Amino acid sequence: MDVLQKLEEVNIDTNEWFGFIYLIKDTISGKQYLGKKNFKSVVNKKLGKKEIKALPVTRGRNPSKKKVISESDWKNYYSSCDEIKNDPDKSKYERYLVKLCKTKASLSYYEVKYQMIYGVLESENWYNNTILGKFYRNNIINE
């Protein structure tokens, strides 16, 4: 793993990077979670009547939606894992930056790479229960 830095202590230029791989450690149980997070959030917002009317006349169908890009909730993000998300005591978790990635593809690649290297499905010491929605803890442990 790259040198781990606490996420709260790192100064990141979010315009230079697409996202990051993070590690969350439960300081009480010792369990960990490895995941990824984008710096930007892209939402398709429906255009209002005034916005549609203001569009220039073109051939073909007029767009009915526009892409809105904004900063994601990465600074306060704790995981997609329900066990961590629903825990009211977030102070027991330490969040670490594992790797910064410049593209969506490299972000997905490094997430899976680190999850496989550290065997997150093979040990009960990890909160992770799935990798890519294709590999599940129950299928791996029962073999």
Backbone as a ProteinNet text record, in pm:
[ID]
protein_1_A
[PRIMARY]
MDVLQKLEEVNIDTNEWFGFIYLIKDTISGKQYLGKKNFKSVVNKKLGKKEIKALPVTRGRNPSKKKVISESDWKNYYSSCDEIKNDPDKSKYERYLVKLCKTKASLSYYEVKYQMIYGVLESENWYNNTILGKFYRNNIINE
[TERTIARY]
84	0	88.2	43.2	116.1	117.5	197.9	205.2	68.5	15.6	-117.1	-109.1	-196.8	-208.6	-353.6	-374.3	-511.9	-578.6	-699	-771.6	-793.2	-816.7	-841	-715.4	-597.7	-471.2	-409.7	-474.9	-419.5	-480.6	-395.3	-441.2	-444.3	-563.5	-579.6	-639.8	-578.7	-634.8	-734.5	-862.9	-965	-983.8	-930.9	-939.7	-835.1	-730.7	-623	-651.7	-734.7	-758.6	-905.9	-932	-1069.9	-1129.1	-1049	-1098.3	-985.4	-1019.9	-917.8	-963.9	-865.9	-889.4	-869	-961.1	-950.6	-959.1	-908.9	-915.1	-976	-1076.1	-1137.1	-1104.5	-1051.7	-1018.9	-1109	-1168.7	-1247.4	-1148.3	-1129	-1026.3	-1065	-1191.9	-1235.1	-1228.4	-1290.7	-1294.4	-1173.5	-1105.4	-991.9	-1032	-1163.1	-1208.1	-1176.8	-1165.7	-1130.7	-1223.3	-1226	-1301.6	-1217	-1210	-1133.1	-1229.8	-1229.1	-1321.7	-1267.3	-1354.2	-1315.3	-1419.4	-1378.5	-1470	-1427.7	-1524.9	-1500.5	-1498.8	-1421.1	-1419.9	-1537.3	-1583.5	-1693.2	-1816.6	-1931.7	-2059.3	-2125.4	-2172.5	-2238.2	-2384.8	-2473.7	-2617.2	-2682.4	-2771.5	-2850	-2974.7	-2981	-3092.5	-3187.3	-3316	-3417.2	-3424.2	-3429.2	-3439.7	-3581.5	-3592.2	-3722.8	-3774.7	-3899.8	-3961.5	-3887.5	-3844.9	-3772.7	-3637.2	-3569.8	-3438.6	-3453.7	-3557.6	-3581.1	-3614.2	-3693.4	-3732.1	-3611.4	-3514.8	-3396.4	-3294.3	-3311.5	-3216.6	-3226.1	-3112.8	-3117.5	-3188.4	-3250.6	-3321.4	-3217.7	-3226.4	-3134	-3212.4	-3145.4	-3208.8	-3212.4	-3312.4	-3321.7	-3393.1	-3383	-3453.6	-3378.4	-3451.8	-3392.1	-3358	-3250.1	-3216.3	-3319.5	-3345.9	-3440.6	-3369.1	-3239.2	-3161	-3026	-2966	-2830.5	-2747.8	-2619.4	-2530	-2486.3	-2499.3	-2456	-2343.8	-2225.3	-2109.1	-2083.7	-2073.1	-2046.3	-1953	-1898.7	-1810.3	-1892.6	-1839.1	-1908.9	-1890.8	-1946.9	-1938.4	-1813.9	-1707.2	-1589.5	-1526.6	-1538.3	-1476	-1543.5	-1671.3	-1746.8	-1791.9	-1740.7	-1784.3	-1720.7	-1801.2	-1749.2	-1759.6	-1828.6	-1830.5	-1966.7	-1971.2	-2099.8	-2145.8	-2062.2	-2093.8	-2199.8	-2314.4	-2425.2	-2385.5	-2303.9	-2261.6	-2187.7	-2106.1	-2031.2	-2120.6	-2195.1	-2282.2	-2383.5	-2441.5	-2548.6	-2498.7	-2368.3	-2312.3	-2313.6	-2381.5	-2387.7	-2255.1	-2164.4	-2035.6	-1925.9	-1916	-1813.5	-1674.7	-1666.5	-1536.5	-1446.3	-1502.6	-1419.9	-1354.3	-1384.4	-1327	-1215.6	-1108.2	-999.1	-1001.9	-995.8	-1001.1	-864	-817.2	-685.2	-695	-608.5	-593.4	-492.2	-532.2	-443.3	-377.6	-458.8	-405	-496.2	-437.1	-510.6	-510	-619.9	-630.2	-681.4	-630	-664	-781	-817	-926.3	-1022.5	-1142.1	-1243.7	-1196	-1133	-1084.6	-975.4	-879.8	-772	-826.4	-927.8	-988.7	-1051	-1125.8	-1187.2	-1081.3	-979.6	-873	-801.1	-759.3	-682.7	-768.4	-897.2	-983.6	-983.9	-1007.2	-1010.9	-873.2	-767.3	-632.1	-602.5	-627.2	-599	-691.7	-816.8	-908.3	-862.1	-810.9	-760.3	-628.9	-537.9	-409.2	-429.4	-520.3	-540.6	-647.7	-702.3	-796.2	-914.4	-979.3	-1086.1	-1205.5	-1223.1	-1334	-1295.1	-1166.1	-1117.6	-1102.9	-1123	-1102.8	-1223.1	-1257.4	-1367.7	-1324.3	-1196.7	-1144.1	-1175.6	-1253.7	-1289.1	-1440.5	-1487.2	-1629.2	-1674	-1582.3	-1616.6	-1682.9	-1796.5	-1865.1	-1869.9	-1829.9	-1834	-1724.7	-1681.8	-1589.2	-1656	-1677.2	-1740.2	-1882.4	-1944.3	-2076.7	-2076	-1957	-1943.7	-1885	-1801.6	-1736.7	-1788.4	-1846.7	-1908.9	-1837.4	-1834.4	-1769.6	-1822.7	-1954.6	-2014.6	-1964.8	-1945.9	-1897.9	-1751.3	-1672.5	-1528.2	-1498.6	-1559	-1530.1	-1577.5	-1686.9	-1742.7	-1664.5	-1564	-1486.9	-1378.2
-118	0	123.8	228.3	354	403.3	501.9	555.7	612.9	567.7	612.9	746	837	966.3	982.3	1042.3	1066.2	1159.5	1125	1200.2	1346	1369	1504.8	1591.7	1530.8	1604.8	1629.6	1580.4	1589.5	1708.1	1785.7	1896.7	1847.9	1840.3	1782.2	1883.9	1896.3	1978.9	1891.1	1906.8	1818.9	1840.8	1949.9	1972.1	1890.5	1849.5	1772.5	1622.2	1577.6	1434.7	1401	1277	1231.3	1178.1	1103.1	1043.7	981.2	903.5	843.9	710.9	630.9	505.4	536.9	490.6	519.6	391.9	402.2	293	349.5	280.9	321.2	213.8	257.5	164.4	190.8	86	93.7	76.2	180.1	176.8	86	48.6	-38.6	-185.7	-221.1	-362.1	-402.7	-304.6	-335.3	-368.1	-374.8	-403.8	-284.5	-313.8	-210.5	-217.4	-109.6	-104.1	-33.1	-90.7	-32.6	1.4	128.2	169.8	284.6	339.9	451.4	561	683.8	798.4	898.9	951.1	1056.3	1192.1	1285.2	1421.1	1502.7	1468.1	1541.8	1452.4	1515.6	1446.9	1499.1	1410.5	1450.4	1407.3	1503.6	1477.6	1529.4	1450.3	1495.5	1564.6	1696.2	1776.1	1807.1	1790.3	1818.7	1969	2006.9	2148	2198.3	2321.1	2383.7	2439.8	2481.7	2533.7	2655.1	2746.6	2866.6	2830.1	2731.9	2689.4	2624.5	2546	2480.9	2585.6	2684.2	2790.6	2874.4	2890	2972.2	2900.9	2771.1	2697	2742.3	2743.4	2780.1	2671.4	2711	2616.5	2536.5	2405.3	2316.3	2202.2	2127.1	2009.9	1898.9	1815.9	1701.9	1737.3	1648	1661.4	1755	1840.9	1930.5	1853.1	1889	1820.9	1853	1755.8	1778	1779.8	1749.1	1746	1811.8	1855.6	1909	1845.8	1833	1776.8	1886.5	1858.9	1952.3	1885.4	1947.4	1892	1976.1	1906.9	1975.9	1890	1949.9	1875.4	1771.5	1649.5	1544.4	1566.4	1478.3	1487.1	1416.1	1415.4	1335.8	1373.5	1497.2	1539.7	1477.1	1448.3	1390.7	1247.5	1188.3	1055.7	947.2	851.8	744.8	607.4	586.8	456.5	426.7	329	279.8	162.1	119	7.3	51.4	-17.2	20.3	17	-79	-90.9	34.3	90.8	212.6	335.8	342.4	457	480.6	372.7	383.6	389.2	381.4	389.1	535.4	566.6	706.6	759.9	670.8	711.9	706.9	812.1	816.6	844.8	887.2	921.4	799.6	680.1	560.1	514.9	583.7	549.2	645.8	590.5	671.6	651.8	763.2	757.1	789.4	704.9	720.5	728.2	808	816.4	710.2	623.6	517.7	560	610.2	646.7	747	845.6	940.4	889.3	906	858.5	970	972.3	1079.7	1046.2	917.8	879.1	784	774.7	683.2	538.7	504.8	368.2	331.1	421.4	389.6	382	460.6	455.6	318.2	268.5	135.8	26.7	39	-60.4	-71.5	42	38.2	-4	27.1	-21.1	-173.5	-234.3	-379.9	-438.9	-376.7	-426.3	-435.3	-327.4	-327.6	-423.4	-434.5	-527.8	-671.6	-703.7	-839.3	-863.5	-768	-783.5	-810.1	-735.9	-749	-850.6	-920.4	-1029	-987.3	-878.2	-822.9	-917.7	-1011.3	-1105.9	-1232.7	-1252.1	-1376.3	-1368.8	-1252.3	-1234.9	-1162.7	-1199.4	-1133.4	-998.6	-961.3	-834.5	-717.1	-741.8	-637.5	-622.5	-499.9	-473.4	-507.5	-506.1	-531.9	-669.2	-673.8	-800.5	-836.4	-740.8	-765.2	-685	-736.3	-664.7	-655.7	-533.9	-505.7	-559	-601.2	-660.2	-794.6	-854	-983.3	-1090.7	-1050	-1143.5	-1116.1	-1219.1	-1201.5	-1283.2	-1228.8	-1295.4	-1436.2	-1453.7	-1584.9	-1688.7	-1648.5	-1742.6	-1775.7	-1683.3	-1703.6	-1786.1	-1750.3	-1817	-1962.1	-1992.1	-2127.6	-2225.5	-2182.5	-2273.5	-2341.9
0	0	0	-63.8	-58.6	86.3	115.1	250.7	287.1	401.2	442.3	514.3	475.9	541.6	584.6	701.1	744.4	645.2	605.9	503.5	544.2	671.6	719.5	714.8	709	713.3	575.7	471.3	337.1	262.6	194.9	112.4	-32.7	-92.1	-225.4	-321	-439.1	-545.2	-621.6	-592.1	-650.7	-800.4	-854	-998.4	-1074	-1004.7	-1067	-1064.4	-970.4	-949.7	-970.1	-1013.1	-1032	-901.4	-826.1	-702.6	-624	-520.9	-435.5	-377.9	-341.4	-270.3	-123.2	-39.6	103.4	186.5	307.3	404.1	531.4	583.7	709.9	812.2	926.1	1034	1154.1	1205.4	1328.3	1443.1	1523.2	1628.3	1744.8	1754.7	1863.8	1823.7	1711.5	1669.4	1585.6	1524.8	1438.4	1295.8	1267.3	1131	1040.5	909.4	812.2	691.5	615.3	490.9	386.6	267.4	157.8	45.7	0.9	-103.7	-186.2	-271.4	-357.4	-347.7	-383	-381.3	-486.8	-560.8	-659.7	-590.1	-644.6	-592.3	-645.4	-764.8	-827.7	-838.8	-832.1	-847.3	-973.5	-1060.7	-1184.5	-1176.8	-1193.1	-1185.6	-1313.2	-1371.4	-1486.2	-1432.8	-1451.2	-1400.6	-1515.1	-1489.6	-1591	-1615.5	-1743.5	-1780.1	-1756.8	-1708.7	-1690.4	-1821.6	-1822.3	-1944.2	-1998.6	-1910.3	-1953.3	-2014	-1955.2	-2007.3	-2144.5	-2161.9	-2291.8	-2397.3	-2359.7	-2453	-2495.3	-2405	-2431.9	-2520.4	-2542.1	-2626.1	-2770.7	-2842.2	-2984.2	-3065.6	-3173.9	-3260.6	-3338.7	-3327.5	-3398.8	-3461.2	-3544.3	-3604.4	-3500.2	-3510.5	-3419.2	-3289.8	-3199.5	-3072.6	-2977.6	-2909.8	-2811.4	-2684.3	-2617.8	-2493.1	-2384.8	-2298.6	-2189.4	-2054.4	-2056.1	-1931.6	-1954.1	-1843.8	-1850.6	-1739.1	-1763.2	-1662.5	-1567	-1438.2	-1335.4	-1257.6	-1259.1	-1189.8	-1065.1	-951.4	-826.2	-740.9	-636.3	-548.1	-472	-461.9	-388.5	-238.2	-161	-15	39.6	-37	-3	130.9	172.7	298.4	420	408.9	519.9	493	385.4	343.2	429	472.7	556.2	494.7	385.6	322.3	264.7	175.9	126.7	211.9	304.7	393.8	495.3	494.9	583.8	730.4	769.2	909	956.3	869.4	904	888.1	776.7	749.9	861.1	912.2	1011.3	1154.8	1174.3	1308.9	1354.1	1464	1507.7	1561.9	1604.1	1660.5	1554.8	1473.5	1367.4	1423.9	1549.6	1608.5	1626.1	1623	1640.3	1509.5	1400	1270.1	1231.6	1180.5	1124.6	973.9	899.5	754.2	695.9	604.4	544.8	393	334.7	189.9	148.1	56.4	7.7	-122.5	-217.4	-348.5	-416.8	-482.7	-566.4	-710	-781.1	-919.2	-1009.9	-1133	-1227	-1319.3	-1331.7	-1421.2	-1351	-1405.9	-1352.1	-1362.9	-1475.9	-1496.5	-1396.6	-1374.8	-1280	-1137.7	-1105.7	-972.9	-947.4	-1044	-1030.5	-1026.7	-1112.1	-1116.9	-982.4	-926.4	-801.7	-682.3	-686.2	-578.7	-576.7	-693.9	-702.5	-672.2	-722.7	-698.8	-549.4	-476.5	-332.9	-257.7	-299.7	-233.8	-252.9	-369.4	-394.8	-319.3	-322.9	-254.2	-105.8	-45.2	99.6	136.7	39.3	66	152	113	195.9	211.7	118.6	128.9	204.2	223.5	284.1	435.1	492.5	635.6	696	817.1	888	945.3	926.2	976.6	884	779.3	683.7	678.3	663.3	645.2	502.9	406.8	266.6	253.6	183.1	157.9	10.7	-75	-218.4	-288.5	-402.9	-489.8	-626	-674.3	-804	-815.9	-708.2	-715.8	-785.4	-801.5	-869.4	-778.3	-686.3	-595.5	-454.6	-391.4	-261.1	-154.3	-32.7	80.1	100.4	94.3	117.1	16.5	-107.4	-211	-192.3	-142.8	-127.5	-2.4	110.6	238.5	238.3	169.7	170.1	84.8	13.2	-71.7	5.3
[MASK]
+++++++++++++++++++++++++++++++++++++++++++++++++++++++++++++++++++++++++++++++++++++++++++++++++++++++++++++++++++++++++++++++++++++++++++++++

